[in-house]
Amino acid sequence: DGGITQSPKYLFRKEGQNVTLSCEQNLNHDAMYWYRQDPGQGLRLIYYSQIVNDFQKGDIAEGYSVSREKKESFPLTVTSAQKNPTAFYLCASSMGSATGELSYEQYFGPGTRLTVT
Amino acid sequence: SQQGEEDPQALSIQEGENATMNCSYKTSINNLQWYRQNSGRGLVHLILIRSNEREKHSGRLRVTLDTSKKSSSLLITASRAADTASYFCATVESGGSNYKLTFGKGTLLTVNP
């Protein structure tokens, strides 16, 4: 059963703590993405990775960090430097040009709702 | 930065009616995509239209693109209660990274049975 999994679905943390959100895909996609969604808003890009061991900042990278050590995994760490971390976080993937023709269509996971108090 | 802006922000119709949502964007694009999001869930890709295309169909969906006006519309025909969701347009800017999608704020569609 192919797809993207994010865990956990709900996450609660105290202010000042770092927290890592998991994202795994078994679609053999090269590219992976992290977005943040606030109520009534569209998605904003935090980080993206075109290929293993490489990633680029998106529009709102401050206070976040990522790693891409394996093709299947792209974890996101929300650090204590992120001033307003409570949000819905979405991970996505797409077929990149490394394994064939670039596909612009992105496949999304179910999301993790992070609440920081 | 938000590239696309959907209009209206919310739309409520009866089952069987057609629903039209509009998207405006600011810069030249490579392609424009529409996604659907059920409440509290991830997004699902619906359709992609390239900058050299004017109209595209997929089942009950019809998308148009007017690059001179920097706008697109999504038409859902014969709507069903199950179409209730938020709909987002997203653009890939020409000359930018092919991997970056810029999303609008979405239209919340409610289809009443």
GROMACS .gro file of N, CA and C in nm, chain A residues 9 31 33 35 37 40-45 48 50 59 88 90 94 96-97 102 104-106 108-110 113, chain B residues 1-2 30-31 33 35 37 40-45 48 50 88 92 97-106:
model
  162
    9LYS      N    1  -0.053   1.196   1.471
    9LYS     CA    2  -0.157   1.281   1.415
    9LYS      C    3  -0.172   1.409   1.499
   31ALA      N    4   1.168   1.381  -0.443
   31ALA     CA    5   1.147   1.511  -0.378
   31ALA      C    6   1.048   1.501  -0.262
   33TYR      N    7   0.869   1.750   0.079
   33TYR     CA    8   0.837   1.888   0.116
   33TYR      C    9   0.773   1.892   0.255
   35TYR      N   10   0.518   2.164   0.467
   35TYR     CA   11   0.437   2.285   0.464
   35TYR      C   12   0.377   2.308   0.602
   37GLN      N   13   0.028   2.494   0.770
   37GLN     CA   14  -0.103   2.551   0.741
   37GLN      C   15  -0.163   2.606   0.869
   40GLY      N   16  -0.768   2.876   0.820
   40GLY     CA   17  -0.819   2.965   0.717
   40GLY      C   18  -0.715   3.011   0.617
   41GLN      N   19  -0.600   2.949   0.620
   41GLN     CA   20  -0.491   2.992   0.532
   41GLN      C   21  -0.453   2.880   0.436
   42GLY      N   22  -0.379   2.920   0.336
   42GLY     CA   23  -0.321   2.822   0.246
   42GLY      C   24  -0.195   2.762   0.306
   43LEU      N   25  -0.126   2.683   0.228
   43LEU     CA   26  -0.003   2.619   0.274
   43LEU      C   27   0.117   2.709   0.247
   44ARG      N   28   0.209   2.710   0.341
   44ARG     CA   29   0.334   2.784   0.322
   44ARG      C   30   0.450   2.685   0.332
   45LEU      N   31   0.543   2.697   0.240
   45LEU     CA   32   0.653   2.602   0.228
   45LEU      C   33   0.761   2.632   0.330
   48TYR      N   34   1.221   2.208   0.144
   48TYR     CA   35   1.200   2.102   0.047
   48TYR      C   36   1.334   2.039   0.013
   50GLN      N   37   1.512   1.804  -0.296
   50GLN     CA   38   1.500   1.748  -0.431
   50GLN      C   39   1.557   1.606  -0.438
   59ASP      N   40   0.979   2.933   0.213
   59ASP     CA   41   0.946   3.072   0.243
   59ASP      C   42   0.949   3.106   0.392
   88PHE      N   43  -0.087   2.322   1.175
   88PHE     CA   44  -0.105   2.192   1.110
   88PHE      C   45   0.009   2.177   1.011
   90LEU      N   46   0.207   1.963   0.716
   90LEU     CA   47   0.183   1.868   0.608
   90LEU      C   48   0.312   1.835   0.536
   94SER      N   49   0.702   1.422  -0.433
   94SER     CA   50   0.675   1.420  -0.576
   94SER      C   51   0.789   1.348  -0.647
   96GLY      N   52   1.078   1.326  -0.870
   96GLY     CA   53   1.173   1.425  -0.916
   96GLY      C   54   1.241   1.383  -1.043
   97SER      N   55   1.324   1.468  -1.097
   97SER     CA   56   1.388   1.441  -1.225
   97SER      C   57   1.498   1.336  -1.215
  102LEU      N   58   1.036   1.494  -1.437
  102LEU     CA   59   0.985   1.566  -1.321
  102LEU      C   60   0.833   1.573  -1.326
  104TYR      N   61   0.513   1.750  -1.144
  104TYR     CA   62   0.481   1.861  -1.054
  104TYR      C   63   0.376   1.825  -0.951
  105GLU      N   64   0.305   1.715  -0.973
  105GLU     CA   65   0.198   1.676  -0.882
  105GLU      C   66   0.258   1.632  -0.749
  106GLN      N   67   0.205   1.685  -0.641
  106GLN     CA   68   0.253   1.648  -0.509
  106GLN      C   69   0.152   1.560  -0.437
  108PHE      N   70   0.030   1.418  -0.070
  108PHE     CA   71   0.037   1.467   0.067
  108PHE      C   72   0.009   1.357   0.169
  109GLY      N   73   0.072   1.370   0.286
  109GLY     CA   74   0.039   1.287   0.399
  109GLY      C   75  -0.082   1.342   0.471
  110PRO      N   76  -0.127   1.273   0.578
  110PRO     CA   77  -0.248   1.315   0.649
  110PRO      C   78  -0.228   1.433   0.743
  113ARG      N   79  -0.101   1.771   1.367
  113ARG     CA   80  -0.143   1.896   1.431
  113ARG      C   81  -0.061   1.914   1.557
  118SER      N   82   0.531   3.368   0.048
  118SER     CA   83   0.435   3.466  -0.005
  118SER      C   84   0.323   3.390  -0.075
  119GLN      N   85   0.200   3.442  -0.068
  119GLN     CA   86   0.087   3.377  -0.130
  119GLN      C   87   0.083   3.424  -0.276
  147ASN      N   88   0.460   2.840  -1.483
  147ASN     CA   89   0.486   2.722  -1.565
  147ASN      C   90   0.358   2.639  -1.573
  148ASN      N   91   0.293   2.621  -1.458
  148ASN     CA   92   0.167   2.550  -1.455
  148ASN      C   93   0.088   2.592  -1.333
  150GLN      N   94  -0.210   2.429  -1.057
  150GLN     CA   95  -0.274   2.305  -1.012
  150GLN      C   96  -0.388   2.338  -0.915
  152TYR      N   97  -0.598   2.162  -0.591
  152TYR     CA   98  -0.597   2.058  -0.490
  152TYR      C   99  -0.723   2.069  -0.406
  154GLN      N  100  -0.892   1.962  -0.016
  154GLN     CA  101  -0.858   1.922   0.119
  154GLN      C  102  -0.986   1.904   0.199
  157GLY      N  103  -0.928   1.882   0.808
  157GLY     CA  104  -0.831   1.815   0.894
  157GLY      C  105  -0.748   1.707   0.827
  158ARG      N  106  -0.750   1.704   0.694
  158ARG     CA  107  -0.678   1.599   0.623
  158ARG      C  108  -0.571   1.659   0.531
  159GLY      N  109  -0.497   1.571   0.464
  159GLY     CA  110  -0.400   1.617   0.366
  159GLY      C  111  -0.468   1.659   0.236
  160LEU      N  112  -0.387   1.715   0.146
  160LEU     CA  113  -0.441   1.761   0.018
  160LEU      C  114  -0.435   1.650  -0.085
  161VAL      N  115  -0.529   1.657  -0.178
  161VAL     CA  116  -0.533   1.561  -0.289
  161VAL      C  117  -0.527   1.639  -0.419
  162HIS      N  118  -0.437   1.598  -0.507
  162HIS     CA  119  -0.421   1.665  -0.636
  162HIS      C  120  -0.542   1.635  -0.724
  165LEU      N  121  -0.391   1.947  -1.322
  165LEU     CA  122  -0.282   2.040  -1.355
  165LEU      C  123  -0.306   2.095  -1.493
  167ARG      N  124  -0.113   2.344  -1.783
  167ARG     CA  125   0.013   2.410  -1.817
  167ARG      C  126  -0.015   2.548  -1.873
  205PHE      N  127  -0.788   2.449  -0.326
  205PHE     CA  128  -0.674   2.540  -0.335
  205PHE      C  129  -0.616   2.539  -0.476
  209VAL      N  130   0.332   2.692  -1.007
  209VAL     CA  131   0.477   2.679  -1.023
  209VAL      C  132   0.520   2.797  -1.109
  214SER      N  133   1.211   2.770  -0.910
  214SER     CA  134   1.233   2.628  -0.888
  214SER      C  135   1.111   2.548  -0.933
  215ASN      N  136   1.136   2.441  -1.009
  215ASN     CA  137   1.026   2.355  -1.053
  215ASN      C  138   0.963   2.280  -0.937
  216TYR      N  139   1.030   2.283  -0.823
  216TYR     CA  140   0.981   2.208  -0.709
  216TYR      C  141   0.894   2.292  -0.617
  217LYS      N  142   0.889   2.422  -0.637
  217LYS     CA  143   0.818   2.508  -0.543
  217LYS      C  144   0.675   2.534  -0.590
  218LEU      N  145   0.581   2.492  -0.508
  218LEU     CA  146   0.440   2.522  -0.531
  218LEU      C  147   0.402   2.635  -0.437
  219THR      N  148   0.333   2.735  -0.488
  219THR     CA  149   0.284   2.845  -0.405
  219THR      C  150   0.132   2.839  -0.402
  220PHE      N  151   0.077   2.825  -0.283
  220PHE     CA  152  -0.066   2.802  -0.266
  220PHE      C  153  -0.141   2.931  -0.235
  221GLY      N  154  -0.267   2.934  -0.278
  221GLY     CA  155  -0.360   3.037  -0.236
  221GLY      C  156  -0.423   2.999  -0.104
  222LYS      N  157  -0.516   3.081  -0.056
  222LYS     CA  158  -0.578   3.059   0.075
  222LYS      C  159  -0.698   2.965   0.069
  223GLY      N  160  -0.746   2.936  -0.050
  223GLY     CA  161  -0.851   2.835  -0.063
  223GLY      C  162  -0.992   2.888  -0.064
   0.00000   0.00000   0.00000
